[in-house]
Structure formats: C-alpha cells, structure tokens
Coordinates of C-alpha atoms in Angstrom, one line a residue:
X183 CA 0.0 0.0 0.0
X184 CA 1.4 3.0 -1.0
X185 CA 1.2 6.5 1.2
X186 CA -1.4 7.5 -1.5
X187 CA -3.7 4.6 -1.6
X188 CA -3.8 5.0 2.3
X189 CA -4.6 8.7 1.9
X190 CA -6.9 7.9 -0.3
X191 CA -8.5 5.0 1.9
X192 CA -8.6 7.3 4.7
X193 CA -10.7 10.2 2.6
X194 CA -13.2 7.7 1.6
X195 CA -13.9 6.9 5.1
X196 CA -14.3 10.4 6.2
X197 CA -16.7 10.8 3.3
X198 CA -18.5 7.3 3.8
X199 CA -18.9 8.6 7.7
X200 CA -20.3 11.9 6.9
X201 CA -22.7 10.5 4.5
X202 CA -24.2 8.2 6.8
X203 CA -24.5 11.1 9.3
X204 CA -21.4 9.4 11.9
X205 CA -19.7 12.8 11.0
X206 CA -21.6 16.1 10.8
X207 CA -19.0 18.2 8.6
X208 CA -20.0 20.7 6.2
X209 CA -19.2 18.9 2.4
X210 CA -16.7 22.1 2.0
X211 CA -15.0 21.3 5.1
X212 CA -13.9 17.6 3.9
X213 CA -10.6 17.7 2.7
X214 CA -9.8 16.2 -1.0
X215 CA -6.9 14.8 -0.2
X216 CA -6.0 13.4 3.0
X217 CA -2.4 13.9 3.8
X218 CA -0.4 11.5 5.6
X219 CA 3.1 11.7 7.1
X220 CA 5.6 9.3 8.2
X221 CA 6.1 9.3 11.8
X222 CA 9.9 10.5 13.4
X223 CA 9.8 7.2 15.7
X224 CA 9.0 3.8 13.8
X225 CA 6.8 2.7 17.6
X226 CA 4.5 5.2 16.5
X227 CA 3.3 3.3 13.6
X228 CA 4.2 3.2 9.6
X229 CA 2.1 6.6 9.1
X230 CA -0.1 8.9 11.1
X231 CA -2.2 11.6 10.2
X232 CA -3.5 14.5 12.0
X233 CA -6.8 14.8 10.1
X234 CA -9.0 14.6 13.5
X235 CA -7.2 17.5 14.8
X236 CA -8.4 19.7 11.7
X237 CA -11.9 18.6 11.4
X238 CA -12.6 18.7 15.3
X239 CA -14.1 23.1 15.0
X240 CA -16.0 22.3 12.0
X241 CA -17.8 19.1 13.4
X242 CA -18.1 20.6 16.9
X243 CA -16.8 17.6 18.5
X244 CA -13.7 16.5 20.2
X245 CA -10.5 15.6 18.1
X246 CA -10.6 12.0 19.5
X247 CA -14.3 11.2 19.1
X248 CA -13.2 11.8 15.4
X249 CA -10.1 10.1 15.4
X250 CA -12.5 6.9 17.1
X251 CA -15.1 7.0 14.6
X252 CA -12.0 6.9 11.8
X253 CA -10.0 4.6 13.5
X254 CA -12.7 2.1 13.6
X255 CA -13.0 2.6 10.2
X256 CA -9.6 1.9 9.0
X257 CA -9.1 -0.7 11.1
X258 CA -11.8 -2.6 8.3
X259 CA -9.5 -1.7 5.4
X260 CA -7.6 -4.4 3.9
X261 CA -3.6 -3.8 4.8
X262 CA -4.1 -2.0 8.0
X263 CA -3.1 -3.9 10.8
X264 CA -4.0 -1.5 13.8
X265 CA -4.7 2.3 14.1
X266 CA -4.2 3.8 17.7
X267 CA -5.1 7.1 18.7
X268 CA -2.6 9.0 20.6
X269 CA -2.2 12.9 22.5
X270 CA -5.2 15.0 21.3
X271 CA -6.5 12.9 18.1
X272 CA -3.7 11.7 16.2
X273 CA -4.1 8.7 14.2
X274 CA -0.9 6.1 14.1
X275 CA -1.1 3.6 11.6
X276 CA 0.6 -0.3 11.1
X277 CA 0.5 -1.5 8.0
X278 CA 0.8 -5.4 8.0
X279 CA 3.4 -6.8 6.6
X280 CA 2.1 -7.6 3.0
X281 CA 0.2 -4.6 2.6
X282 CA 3.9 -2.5 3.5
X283 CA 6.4 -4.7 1.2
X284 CA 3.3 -4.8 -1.8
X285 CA 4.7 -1.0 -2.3
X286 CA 8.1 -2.9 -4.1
X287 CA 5.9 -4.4 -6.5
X288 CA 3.7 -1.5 -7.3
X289 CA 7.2 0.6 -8.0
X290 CA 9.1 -1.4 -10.3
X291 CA 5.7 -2.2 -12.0
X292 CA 5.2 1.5 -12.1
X293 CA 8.8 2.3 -13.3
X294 CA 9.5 5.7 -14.9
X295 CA 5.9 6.6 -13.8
X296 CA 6.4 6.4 -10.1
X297 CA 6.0 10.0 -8.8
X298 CA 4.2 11.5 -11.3
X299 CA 0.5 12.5 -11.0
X300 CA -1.9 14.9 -13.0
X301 CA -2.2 17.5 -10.1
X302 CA -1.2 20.2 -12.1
X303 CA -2.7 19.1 -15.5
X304 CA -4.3 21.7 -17.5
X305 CA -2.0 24.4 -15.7
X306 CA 0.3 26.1 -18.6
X307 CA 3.5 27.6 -17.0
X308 CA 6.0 29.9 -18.4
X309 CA 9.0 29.5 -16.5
X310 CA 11.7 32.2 -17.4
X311 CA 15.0 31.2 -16.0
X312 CA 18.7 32.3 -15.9
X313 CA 18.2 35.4 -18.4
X314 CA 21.8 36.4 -17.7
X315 CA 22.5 39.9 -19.8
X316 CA 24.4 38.9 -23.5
X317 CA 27.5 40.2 -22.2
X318 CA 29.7 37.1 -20.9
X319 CA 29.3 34.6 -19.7
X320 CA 27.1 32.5 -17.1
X321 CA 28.2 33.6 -13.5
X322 CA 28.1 31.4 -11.0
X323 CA 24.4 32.8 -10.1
X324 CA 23.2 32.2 -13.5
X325 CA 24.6 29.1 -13.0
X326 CA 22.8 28.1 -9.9
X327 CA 19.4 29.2 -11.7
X328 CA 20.1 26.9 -14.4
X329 CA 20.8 23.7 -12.3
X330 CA 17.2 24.7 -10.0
X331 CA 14.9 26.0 -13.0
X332 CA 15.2 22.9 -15.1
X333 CA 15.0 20.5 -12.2
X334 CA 12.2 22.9 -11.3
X335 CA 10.5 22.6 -15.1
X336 CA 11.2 18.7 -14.4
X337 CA 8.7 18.5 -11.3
X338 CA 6.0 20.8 -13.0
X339 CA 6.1 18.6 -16.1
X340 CA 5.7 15.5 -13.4
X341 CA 2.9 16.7 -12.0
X342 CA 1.1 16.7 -15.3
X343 CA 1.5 20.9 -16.0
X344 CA 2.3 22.2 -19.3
X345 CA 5.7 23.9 -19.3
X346 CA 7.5 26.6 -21.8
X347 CA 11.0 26.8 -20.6
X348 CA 12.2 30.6 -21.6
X349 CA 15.2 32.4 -21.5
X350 CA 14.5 36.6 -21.5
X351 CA 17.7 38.1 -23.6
X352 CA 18.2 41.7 -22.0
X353 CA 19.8 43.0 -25.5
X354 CA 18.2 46.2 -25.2
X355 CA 19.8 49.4 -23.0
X356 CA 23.3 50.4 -21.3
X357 CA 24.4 46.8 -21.0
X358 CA 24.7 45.8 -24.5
X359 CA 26.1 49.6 -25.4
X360 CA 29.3 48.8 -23.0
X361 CA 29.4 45.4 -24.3
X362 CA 29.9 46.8 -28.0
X363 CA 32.6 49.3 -26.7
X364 CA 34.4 46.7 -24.9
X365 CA 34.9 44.9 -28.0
X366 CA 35.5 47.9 -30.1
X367 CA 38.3 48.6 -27.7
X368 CA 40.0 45.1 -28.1
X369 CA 39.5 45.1 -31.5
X370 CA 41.9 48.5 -31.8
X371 CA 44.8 47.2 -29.0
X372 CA 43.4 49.7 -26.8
X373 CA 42.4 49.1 -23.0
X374 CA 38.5 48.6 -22.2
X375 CA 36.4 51.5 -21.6
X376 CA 36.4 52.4 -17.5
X377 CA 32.3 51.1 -17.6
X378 CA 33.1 48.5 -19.8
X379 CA 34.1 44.2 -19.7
X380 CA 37.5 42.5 -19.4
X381 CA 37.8 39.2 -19.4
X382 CA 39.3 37.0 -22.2
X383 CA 36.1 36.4 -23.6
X384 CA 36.2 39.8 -24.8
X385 CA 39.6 39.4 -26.5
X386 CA 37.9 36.0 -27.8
X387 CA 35.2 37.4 -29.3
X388 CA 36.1 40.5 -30.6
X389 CA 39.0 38.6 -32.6
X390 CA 36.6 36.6 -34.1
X391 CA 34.0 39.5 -35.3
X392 CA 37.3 41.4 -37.2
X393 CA 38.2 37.3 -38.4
X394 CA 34.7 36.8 -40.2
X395 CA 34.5 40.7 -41.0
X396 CA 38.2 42.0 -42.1
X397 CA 37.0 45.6 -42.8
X398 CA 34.8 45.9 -39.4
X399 CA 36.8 48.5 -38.5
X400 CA 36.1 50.9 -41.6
X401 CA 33.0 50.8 -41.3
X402 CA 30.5 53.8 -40.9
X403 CA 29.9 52.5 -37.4
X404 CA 31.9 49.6 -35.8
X405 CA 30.5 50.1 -32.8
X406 CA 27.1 49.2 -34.1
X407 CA 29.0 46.4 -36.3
X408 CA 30.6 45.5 -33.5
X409 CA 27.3 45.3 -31.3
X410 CA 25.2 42.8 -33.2
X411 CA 28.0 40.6 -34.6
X412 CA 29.7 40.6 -30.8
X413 CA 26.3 39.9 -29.3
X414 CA 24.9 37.2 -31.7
X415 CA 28.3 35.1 -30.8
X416 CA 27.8 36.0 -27.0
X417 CA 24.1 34.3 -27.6
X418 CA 25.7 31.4 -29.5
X419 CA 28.3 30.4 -26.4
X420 CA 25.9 31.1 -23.6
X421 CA 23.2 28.7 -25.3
X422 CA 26.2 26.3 -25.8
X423 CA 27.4 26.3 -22.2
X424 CA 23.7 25.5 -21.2
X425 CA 23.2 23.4 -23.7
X426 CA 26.2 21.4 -22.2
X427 CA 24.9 21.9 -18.5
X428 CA 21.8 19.8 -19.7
X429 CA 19.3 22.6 -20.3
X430 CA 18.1 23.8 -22.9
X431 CA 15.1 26.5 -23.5
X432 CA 11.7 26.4 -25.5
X433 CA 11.6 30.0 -26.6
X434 CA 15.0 32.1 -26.2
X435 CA 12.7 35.7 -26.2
X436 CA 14.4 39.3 -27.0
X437 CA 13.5 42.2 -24.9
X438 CA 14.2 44.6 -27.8
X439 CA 11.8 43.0 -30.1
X440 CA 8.9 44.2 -27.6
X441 CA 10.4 47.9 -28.7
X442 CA 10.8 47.0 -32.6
X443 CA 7.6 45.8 -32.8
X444 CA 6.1 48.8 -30.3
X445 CA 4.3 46.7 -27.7
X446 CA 6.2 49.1 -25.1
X447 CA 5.0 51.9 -26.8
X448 CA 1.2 50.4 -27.5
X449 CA 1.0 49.3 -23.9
X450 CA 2.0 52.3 -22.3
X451 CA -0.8 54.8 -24.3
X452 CA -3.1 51.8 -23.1
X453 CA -2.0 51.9 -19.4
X454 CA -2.3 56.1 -20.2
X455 CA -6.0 55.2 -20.8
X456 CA -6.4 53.2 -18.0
X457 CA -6.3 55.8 -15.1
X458 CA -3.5 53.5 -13.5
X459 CA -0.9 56.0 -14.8
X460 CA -0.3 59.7 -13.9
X461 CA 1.9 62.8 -14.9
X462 CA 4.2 64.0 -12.3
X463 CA 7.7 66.5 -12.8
X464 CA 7.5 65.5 -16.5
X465 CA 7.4 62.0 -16.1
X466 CA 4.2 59.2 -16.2
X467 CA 3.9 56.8 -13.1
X468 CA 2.4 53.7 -12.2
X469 CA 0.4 53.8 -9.5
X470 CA 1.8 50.9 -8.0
X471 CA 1.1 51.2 -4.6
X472 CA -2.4 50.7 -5.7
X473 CA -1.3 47.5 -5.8
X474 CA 0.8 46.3 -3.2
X475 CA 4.6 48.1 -4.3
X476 CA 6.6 50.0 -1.7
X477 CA 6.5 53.2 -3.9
X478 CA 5.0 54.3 -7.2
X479 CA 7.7 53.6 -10.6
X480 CA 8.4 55.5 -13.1
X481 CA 7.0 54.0 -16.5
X482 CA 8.3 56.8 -18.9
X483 CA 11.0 59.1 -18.1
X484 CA 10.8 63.0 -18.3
X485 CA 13.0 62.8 -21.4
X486 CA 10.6 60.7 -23.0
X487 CA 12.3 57.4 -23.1
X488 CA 10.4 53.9 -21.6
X489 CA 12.0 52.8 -18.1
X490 CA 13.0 49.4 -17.6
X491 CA 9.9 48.6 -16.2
X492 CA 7.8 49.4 -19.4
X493 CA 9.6 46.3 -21.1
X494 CA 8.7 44.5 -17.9
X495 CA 4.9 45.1 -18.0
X496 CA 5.4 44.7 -22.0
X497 CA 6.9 41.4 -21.2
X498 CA 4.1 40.0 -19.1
X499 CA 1.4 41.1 -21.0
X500 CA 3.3 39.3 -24.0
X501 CA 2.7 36.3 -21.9
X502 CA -0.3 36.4 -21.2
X503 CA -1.7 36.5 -24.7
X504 CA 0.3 33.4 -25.0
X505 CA -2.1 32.0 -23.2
X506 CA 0.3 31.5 -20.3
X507 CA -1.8 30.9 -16.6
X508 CA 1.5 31.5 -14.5
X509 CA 3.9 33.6 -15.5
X510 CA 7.1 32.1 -13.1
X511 CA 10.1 34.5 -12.9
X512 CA 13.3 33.5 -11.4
X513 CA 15.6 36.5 -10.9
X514 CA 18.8 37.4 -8.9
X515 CA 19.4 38.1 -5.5
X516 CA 19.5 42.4 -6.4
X517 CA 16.0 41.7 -8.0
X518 CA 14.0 41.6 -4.8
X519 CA 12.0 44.8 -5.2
X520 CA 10.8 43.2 -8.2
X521 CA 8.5 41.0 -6.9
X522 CA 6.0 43.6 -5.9
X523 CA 6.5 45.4 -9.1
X524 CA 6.2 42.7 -11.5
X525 CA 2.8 42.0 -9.4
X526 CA 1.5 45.3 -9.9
X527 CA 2.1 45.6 -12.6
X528 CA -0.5 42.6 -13.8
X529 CA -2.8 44.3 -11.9
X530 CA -2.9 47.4 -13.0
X531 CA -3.7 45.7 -16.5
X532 CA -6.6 44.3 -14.9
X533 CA -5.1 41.1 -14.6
X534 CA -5.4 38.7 -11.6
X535 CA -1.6 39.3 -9.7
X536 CA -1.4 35.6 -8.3
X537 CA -0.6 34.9 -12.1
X538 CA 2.9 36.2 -11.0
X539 CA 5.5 34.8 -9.0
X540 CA 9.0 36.0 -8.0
X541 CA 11.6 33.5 -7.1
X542 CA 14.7 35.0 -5.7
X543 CA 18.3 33.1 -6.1
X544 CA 20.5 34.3 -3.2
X545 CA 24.7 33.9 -4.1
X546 CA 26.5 31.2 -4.4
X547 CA 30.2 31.4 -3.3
X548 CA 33.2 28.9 -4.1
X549 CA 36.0 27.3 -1.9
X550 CA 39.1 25.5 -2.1
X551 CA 41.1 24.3 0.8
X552 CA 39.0 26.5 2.6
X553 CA 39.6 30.0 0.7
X554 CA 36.9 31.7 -1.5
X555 CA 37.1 31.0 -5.5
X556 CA 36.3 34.5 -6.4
X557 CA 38.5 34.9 -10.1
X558 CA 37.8 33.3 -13.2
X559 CA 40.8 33.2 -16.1
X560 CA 38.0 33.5 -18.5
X561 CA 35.6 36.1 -17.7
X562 CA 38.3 37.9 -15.4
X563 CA 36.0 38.8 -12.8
X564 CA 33.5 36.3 -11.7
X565 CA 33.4 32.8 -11.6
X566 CA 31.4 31.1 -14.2
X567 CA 29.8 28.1 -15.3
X568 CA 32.8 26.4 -17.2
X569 CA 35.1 27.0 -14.5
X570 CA 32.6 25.3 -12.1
X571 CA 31.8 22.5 -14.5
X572 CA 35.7 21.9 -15.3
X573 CA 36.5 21.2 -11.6
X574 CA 33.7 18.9 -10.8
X575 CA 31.4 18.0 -14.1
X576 CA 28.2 18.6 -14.9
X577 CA 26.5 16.1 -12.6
X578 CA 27.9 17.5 -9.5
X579 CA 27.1 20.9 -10.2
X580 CA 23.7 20.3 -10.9
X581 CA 22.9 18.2 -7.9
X582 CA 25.0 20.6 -5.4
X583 CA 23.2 23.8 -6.9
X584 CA 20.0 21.9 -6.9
X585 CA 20.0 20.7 -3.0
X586 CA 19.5 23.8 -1.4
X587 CA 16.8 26.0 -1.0
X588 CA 17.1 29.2 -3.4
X589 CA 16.8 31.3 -1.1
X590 CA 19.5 30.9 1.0
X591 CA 23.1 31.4 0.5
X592 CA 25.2 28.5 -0.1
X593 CA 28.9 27.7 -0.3
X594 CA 29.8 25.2 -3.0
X595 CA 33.5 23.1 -1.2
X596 CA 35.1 22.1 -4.4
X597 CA 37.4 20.0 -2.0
X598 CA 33.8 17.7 -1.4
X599 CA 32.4 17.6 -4.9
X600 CA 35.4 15.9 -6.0
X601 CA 36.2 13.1 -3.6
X602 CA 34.5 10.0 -4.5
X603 CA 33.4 8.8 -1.0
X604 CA 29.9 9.3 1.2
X605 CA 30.9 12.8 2.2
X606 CA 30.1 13.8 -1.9
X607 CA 26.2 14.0 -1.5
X608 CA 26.5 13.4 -5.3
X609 CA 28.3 10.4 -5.1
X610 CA 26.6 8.8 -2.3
X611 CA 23.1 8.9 -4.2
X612 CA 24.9 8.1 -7.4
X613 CA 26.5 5.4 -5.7
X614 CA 23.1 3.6 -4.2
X615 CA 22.6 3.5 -8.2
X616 CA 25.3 1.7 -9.2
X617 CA 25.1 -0.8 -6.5
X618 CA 21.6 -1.4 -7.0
X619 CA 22.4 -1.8 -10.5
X620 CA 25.6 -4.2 -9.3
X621 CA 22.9 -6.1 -7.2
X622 CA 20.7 -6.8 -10.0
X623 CA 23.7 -7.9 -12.2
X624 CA 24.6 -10.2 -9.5
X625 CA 21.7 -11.4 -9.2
X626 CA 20.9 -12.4 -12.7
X627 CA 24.4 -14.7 -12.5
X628 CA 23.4 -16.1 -9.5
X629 CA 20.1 -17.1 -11.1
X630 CA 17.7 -14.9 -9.2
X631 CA 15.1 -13.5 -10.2
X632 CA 11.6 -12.1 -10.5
X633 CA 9.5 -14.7 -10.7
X634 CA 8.0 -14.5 -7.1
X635 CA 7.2 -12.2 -4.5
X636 CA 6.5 -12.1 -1.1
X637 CA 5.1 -8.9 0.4
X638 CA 5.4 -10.6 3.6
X639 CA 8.7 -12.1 3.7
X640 CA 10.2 -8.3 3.2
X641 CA 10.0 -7.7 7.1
X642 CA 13.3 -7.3 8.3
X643 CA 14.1 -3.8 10.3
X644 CA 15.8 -2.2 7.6
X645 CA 13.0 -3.5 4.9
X646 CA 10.7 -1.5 6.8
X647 CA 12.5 1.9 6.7
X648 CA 13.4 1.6 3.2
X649 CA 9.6 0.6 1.8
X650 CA 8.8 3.7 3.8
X651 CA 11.2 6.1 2.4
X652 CA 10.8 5.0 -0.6
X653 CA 7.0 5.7 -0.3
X654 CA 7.1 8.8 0.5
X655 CA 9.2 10.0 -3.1
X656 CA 5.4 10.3 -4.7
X657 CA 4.7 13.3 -1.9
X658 CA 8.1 14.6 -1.4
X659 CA 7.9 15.4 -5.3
X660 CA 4.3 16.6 -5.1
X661 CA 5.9 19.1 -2.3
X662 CA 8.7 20.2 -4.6
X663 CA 6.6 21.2 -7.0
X664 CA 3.9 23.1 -4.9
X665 CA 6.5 24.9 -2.5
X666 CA 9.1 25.5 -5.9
X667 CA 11.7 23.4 -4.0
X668 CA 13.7 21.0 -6.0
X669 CA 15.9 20.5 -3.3
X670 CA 13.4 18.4 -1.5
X671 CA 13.6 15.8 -3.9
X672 CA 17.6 15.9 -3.9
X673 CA 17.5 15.6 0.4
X674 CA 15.2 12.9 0.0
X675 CA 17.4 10.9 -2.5
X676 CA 20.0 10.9 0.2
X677 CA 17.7 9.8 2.8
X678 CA 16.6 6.8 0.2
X679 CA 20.6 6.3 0.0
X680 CA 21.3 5.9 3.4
X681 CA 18.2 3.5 3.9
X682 CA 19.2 1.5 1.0
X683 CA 23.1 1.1 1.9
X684 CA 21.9 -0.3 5.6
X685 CA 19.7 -3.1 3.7
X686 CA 22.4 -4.2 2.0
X687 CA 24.5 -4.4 4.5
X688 CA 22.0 -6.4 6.2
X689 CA 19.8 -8.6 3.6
X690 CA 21.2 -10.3 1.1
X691 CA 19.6 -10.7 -2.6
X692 CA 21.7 -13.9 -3.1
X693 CA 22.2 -16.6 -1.4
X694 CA 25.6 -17.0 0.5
X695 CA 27.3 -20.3 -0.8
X696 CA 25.8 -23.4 -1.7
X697 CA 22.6 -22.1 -0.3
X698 CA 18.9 -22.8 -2.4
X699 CA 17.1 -19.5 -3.5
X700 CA 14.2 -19.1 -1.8
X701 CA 11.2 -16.6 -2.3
X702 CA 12.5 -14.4 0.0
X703 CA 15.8 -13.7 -2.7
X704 CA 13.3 -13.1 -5.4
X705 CA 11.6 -10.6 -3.1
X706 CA 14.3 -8.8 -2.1
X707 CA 15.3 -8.4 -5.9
X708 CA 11.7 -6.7 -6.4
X709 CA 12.8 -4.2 -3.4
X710 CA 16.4 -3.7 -4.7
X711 CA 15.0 -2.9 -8.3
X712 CA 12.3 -0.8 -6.7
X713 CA 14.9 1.3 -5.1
X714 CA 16.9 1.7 -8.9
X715 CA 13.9 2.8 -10.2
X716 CA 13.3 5.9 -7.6
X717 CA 16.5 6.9 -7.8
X718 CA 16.6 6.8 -10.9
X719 CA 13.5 8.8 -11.4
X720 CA 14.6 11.2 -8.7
X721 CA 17.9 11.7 -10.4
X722 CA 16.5 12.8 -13.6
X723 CA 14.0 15.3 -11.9
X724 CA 17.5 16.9 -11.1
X725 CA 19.3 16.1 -14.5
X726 CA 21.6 14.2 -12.9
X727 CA 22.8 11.1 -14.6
X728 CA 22.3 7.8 -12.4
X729 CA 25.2 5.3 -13.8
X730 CA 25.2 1.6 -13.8
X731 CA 29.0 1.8 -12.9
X732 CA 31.2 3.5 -10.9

C-alpha cells in the first residue's frame, strides 16, 4: 500500500462517515486529499495523520471522538493492521506486513511513472529562467538558476503541467552599449572602456567579429557592427554552455523585439488610458502602490524614453496572450524589489496578480582548501559556469546547486564535490545506483530473479524503513513542485541512500554459498530494483545522470 492509496482509503472513510451522518462536517470542510506523514519514531506506527485535529471546529466535536469514529473505520480496510489514537487525536497507523512490502511491486511495476501525477494538468506555465544579460558569460548565479529551473520545469512537467521553458535576452539598453565598446576597444589594441568588460572572452570574441569581418573597423559605425556581430556570438556560447549543462530553453525571447515591434510603446498609451498612470515633474507613473509596491515607478521618463519597467509590464502582457496561466520568474538576489513590481504591474492591467510569481536566487560562493574562489581566467571577474563545470562536471554541479533551497546562501566546497566517497552527497546517491544496479547484475548470475514475490517475507528492520522512504518520493515530489523546491527531492534521495546502503548491509539478494534461492531472494530483488527505479527517477528530476557503474 502506498502512502497515496492510504490517503486515499482514509478520505473515503471520512466521506463514507459523513454520508451516513457518523460525521456532521459541512461537504466544503472535507478535505480532498488526505495527507499522511511518516512518523519521526518507527513505535508510532508506519504513518499517522493529524486529520482529526483539523476537522474537530467544523464538526463541533472533540478531536478523538473523530479520530474513534475513523480509527474504527480503517481498522476494516484491507492492509491496515491497527490504528491507535494518541495525544489529542492523532491517528498512528501499522501497515501489515504484506500490505507495506506490496509498495516494491507496485514501484518497479510502475517504473519511470512512479511520482508522477496529474495534479497540475491543465496548468500552462512559463518558467523564465537564468536570463543572464548577453555580455559574458554565465556567472556562478546564472549558474545556480540553471541547475534549479530545469530541475524545477522537471517536477511541474511530473505533475502533469504544461511547461515553456524561456530564457529573456536583456539586448536592449546600457548593458549591450558597454558590451559593444568593450569589443570595439580590443579590437583596436586599446584598454576597455572604465564602464566597460574585461575578461578574455572579450579578446575572444572580438578577434573573431574582425576574423569573419576584415573591414569591421572601416565601417560607418563599428560600434554598431561590432554590437550585433559581438552579441549574436555572445548568444551562441551562452546557449552552448547551457546546452552542455543539460538545459536547454523552448523560446530564447528578446527584450528589444517588444520595442521594434512597439508593444512598449502600444502598452504604455493603453496603461495612459487606464487611469493607473499619472503625470508628475515631467514623467508618467504607475500607481503601484495601488497595488501592493513600496512606492510608485516611473513608467516613462521626463525625457521621453520607456523605463525598464515598461519592457517588464510589455513582457508580461506578452505572456499572457500566450495563453500562459502563471507567468514564473526566477531572478537574482538584487532583484527583490521586483517582486511587488512585476505584481503590480498585472494588476494594473486588470489582470489577476497571483498569475505572478517572484523567485529570488540568493549567491552562491566557491571554496578551495577553505579560501573563496572569487577569479575566473575567462571572464576575469567572476566565476562562471565552465570554470565550475571543469573542476567537478556537470553532474555534480547540478545536484549541489539543486539541494539547497534558493533562497538561502550557499557555499559550494570544491574540495567535497570531487572526492569520491559518502561525504560527496552526489556520489553517495549516485552510488546507491550503481550498487543497485551491481545487485541486479549479480543477481541475474546467481540465477535470481523475479519470478515470485512475497510482500510478507520483506520484514526485516531495515526493509521497513526503506519501503517507507521509498514511499514517501510520490509526496516529497508533489511538495517540490507546490513549494518550488527541487531540493526536496535531492534531500530525499540521500535519505533513500542511506536506507538502501543499511539493507544491503543487512539482507542479502543472493544466497551465500551453496545455499537454495528461496522466495525471499526473489523478493528482495523486487525491493532492490524498486529502489533503482526511484532513484533513478529522482535523479532525472534533477538532471543528474544515475550510472550503472562507478
């Protein structure tokens, strides 16, 4: 029985008591969905739920007289050995034995499947990610957005939602202007501009604008030359290092197209029209505190120009007539002032706000026998992905990024990434793989396989804990995807790591010796393979690879 059927068992009984009047509930108050948690000491049961707790105000009654009236219930259901009711209304529940190791079967008969479900089906998401500016390369921030928005777009697509990865190309303003100096600069032998970008990439790429375009130099402008040659290259190597990180985007979308096409300019006489915009010292505002923002923003300047926020609402409103439901933005750590804005913003165009959110990345620092990585040979000021990916490869770097929570700052130990023992979080859920994988092999010599099973005969200490973690990887994904935290599922793997290592030091798949294969070798192959597959599936919500061999 997996956690689900058992939530699901336990929802049907509330229903089945409120219909024949054993629980009077309002029908609003009944939950859907059931939620059921694993309990921190093993004598308190395989699960417990605090359902009775919740439902106690709107029945009127005590939280035990519920938790009796379920309990009684349950206790019917095929698969539950005992419920006991403990503190205020808390229900413990004991699988028996069959109903707990049956969860082996259902995985591996599952496969790829298990932890997916259609909660968010029908839900079309555009999830903009990583949109570093076109003038180097990806930083180690940009980085860190890469390795947690694709694992991120992996868990909404697992949950059954429609999802539009999209990269936003900020080639549009100051940025791109100090960019094309910069390689004007290099191109003539002369130092970059005191505003402008160093870094051998600049050397790189301005080398090979004059290469493919001898007379560059002559021309009526080379600094314009220079800014769409220098910039289309920058676009070509960033989508190559992502490409190579394992991520690549649906729709790479330009910001200046929404001001060659004038959807700034259309939007903002609309937003004129609206009464959400006023005239003050020259300059039109939106009245974002209308809204929910800290202060009113400037929309367009007294000298008539657009702000950057007039691409931004131009931006979002572009989404939306894609017929996007949730517009998901993933920005920087400097970027939190724009959650409120980007909010307003939809509202002021009439739009529901909740169609926004803001996810803000905090930094991510480097170290090396204990001192911060702060210089990179390439870029010449920051760290970037390459260097990252050179030290430790692609699979650590995505996992370490990936397993802590965005908004908290993290230090990446190169020192760890690279050893290949238990302290390497990478490495010790990569690891469980492999030797699942070695099992099996094993196995198949050894002339086991799976052509019995035995619920019961799985029910052995360290049977128990693993069946359980590995029944709760269905919820802890659900979780992920709801809270926007991929790094639940990468803790999890490691707890499904640990559990798995203690069973094989403890059970054996095959027989020691000259001993007979028994049913109990066959089931344990089931359970062995049913820990492969979750890893395996966990591993590529993260984009991590999960090898056979290592």
């Amino acid at each position: 029985m997996t956690p689900e059927e058992l939530s699901a068992a336990i929802t049907t009984c509330l229903h089945d008591a409120a219909a024949a009047g054993e629980l009077n509930v309002p029908a609003e108050a009944l939950p859907k969905e059931v939620r059921v948690e694993r309990p921190k000491s093993r004598e308190h049961g395989d699960w417990a739920t605090s359902i009775a707790l919740q439902l106690a105000k709107p029945a009127g009654v005590p939280p035990r007289t519920i938790a009796q009236l379920l309990s009684t219930r349950l206790e019917q259901i095929d698969g539950v050995a005992k419920v006991e009711i403990a503190g205020p209304g808390f229900l413990n529940i004991v699988l028996d034995a069959a109903a707990a190791g049956g969860l082996a079967k259902s995985i591996v008969e599952a496969g790829a499947a298990f932890g997916t479900n259609t909660a968010m089906a029908g839900t079309k998401i555009n999830l903009e990610f990583v949109s570093a500016n076109p003038t180097g390369p990806i930083h180690l921030g940009g980085t860190r957005w890469a390795a947690v928005g694709d694992s991120l777009a992996r868990i909404f697509l697992a949950q059954g939602a429609d999802v539009t990865r999209e990269y936003y190309f900020n080639d549009h303003g100051n940025q791109i202007d100090k960019f094309a100096r910069s390689l004007l600069a290099s191109a003539k032998g002369e130092p970059a501009p005191e505003d402008g970008y160093g870094g051998e990439y600049i050397v790189d790429i301005a080398a090979a604008v004059k290469d493919a375009h001898p007379d560059i130099l002559d021309a009526e402008d080379p600094q314009e030359e220079f800014r769409a040659h220098g910039v289309e290259l920058m676009f070509a190597a960033i989508r190559e290092s992502l490409h190579e990180f394992g991520v690549d985007f649906d729709v790479y979308f330009h910001e200046n197209s929404l001001f060659e096409d004038g959807a700034v300019e259309k939007l903002l006489e609309q937003l004129k029209g609206s009464g959400h915009m006023y005239l003050k010292d020259g300059a039109w505002w939106l009245n974002s505190t209308d809204f929910g923002d800290d202060k009113d923003r400037v929309v367009i300047k007294s000298d008539g120009n657009a702000a950057y926020i007039a691409g931004d609402i131009a931006y979002f409103k572009n989404k939306r007539d894609r017929g996007f439901d949730l517009c998901i933005y993933m920005l920087g750590a400097d970027h939190h002032g724009y959650v409120a804005r980007l909010k307003a913003a939809a509202a002021a165009m009439g739009d529901d706000a909740d169609r926004v959110e803001v996810l803000i990345g905090q930094m991510v620092n480097l170290v090396k026998d204990g001192t911060p990585v702060r210089m990179s040979k390439r870029a010449g000021t920051v760290v970037t992905m390459e260097d990252l990916v050179e030290v430790v490869g692609t699979d650590a770097a995505r996992y370490s990024l990936a397993r802590f929570s965005s908004d908290s700052n993290i230090d990446i130990d190169l020192d760890v990434l690279t050893k290949r023992s238990n302290e390497n979080p990478v490495f010790y859920v990569q690891y469980a793989h492999a030797r699942t994988a070695a099992v099996g092999r094993n196995a198949e010599a050894a002339g086991v396989d799976r052509s019995a099973f035995d619920a019961a005969a799985l029910g052995h200490a360290t049977e128990s804990e693993l069946l359980a973690v590995l029944g709760q990887f269905p919820g802890v994904v659900a979780q992920a995807a709801a809270f926007r935290e991929p790094h639940r599922v990468a803790r999890h793997l490691e707890v499904i790591a640990g559990a798995y290592h203690r069973w094989y030091d403890a059970c054996r798949v095959t027989p020691m010796g000259d001993e007979e294969i028994t049913d109990t070798n066959r089931t344990r192959l089931w359970l062995n393979d049913a820990t492969r597959q979750v890893l395996a599936n966990g591993l590529g919500l993260l984009g991590v690879s999960a090898p056979e061999r290592m």
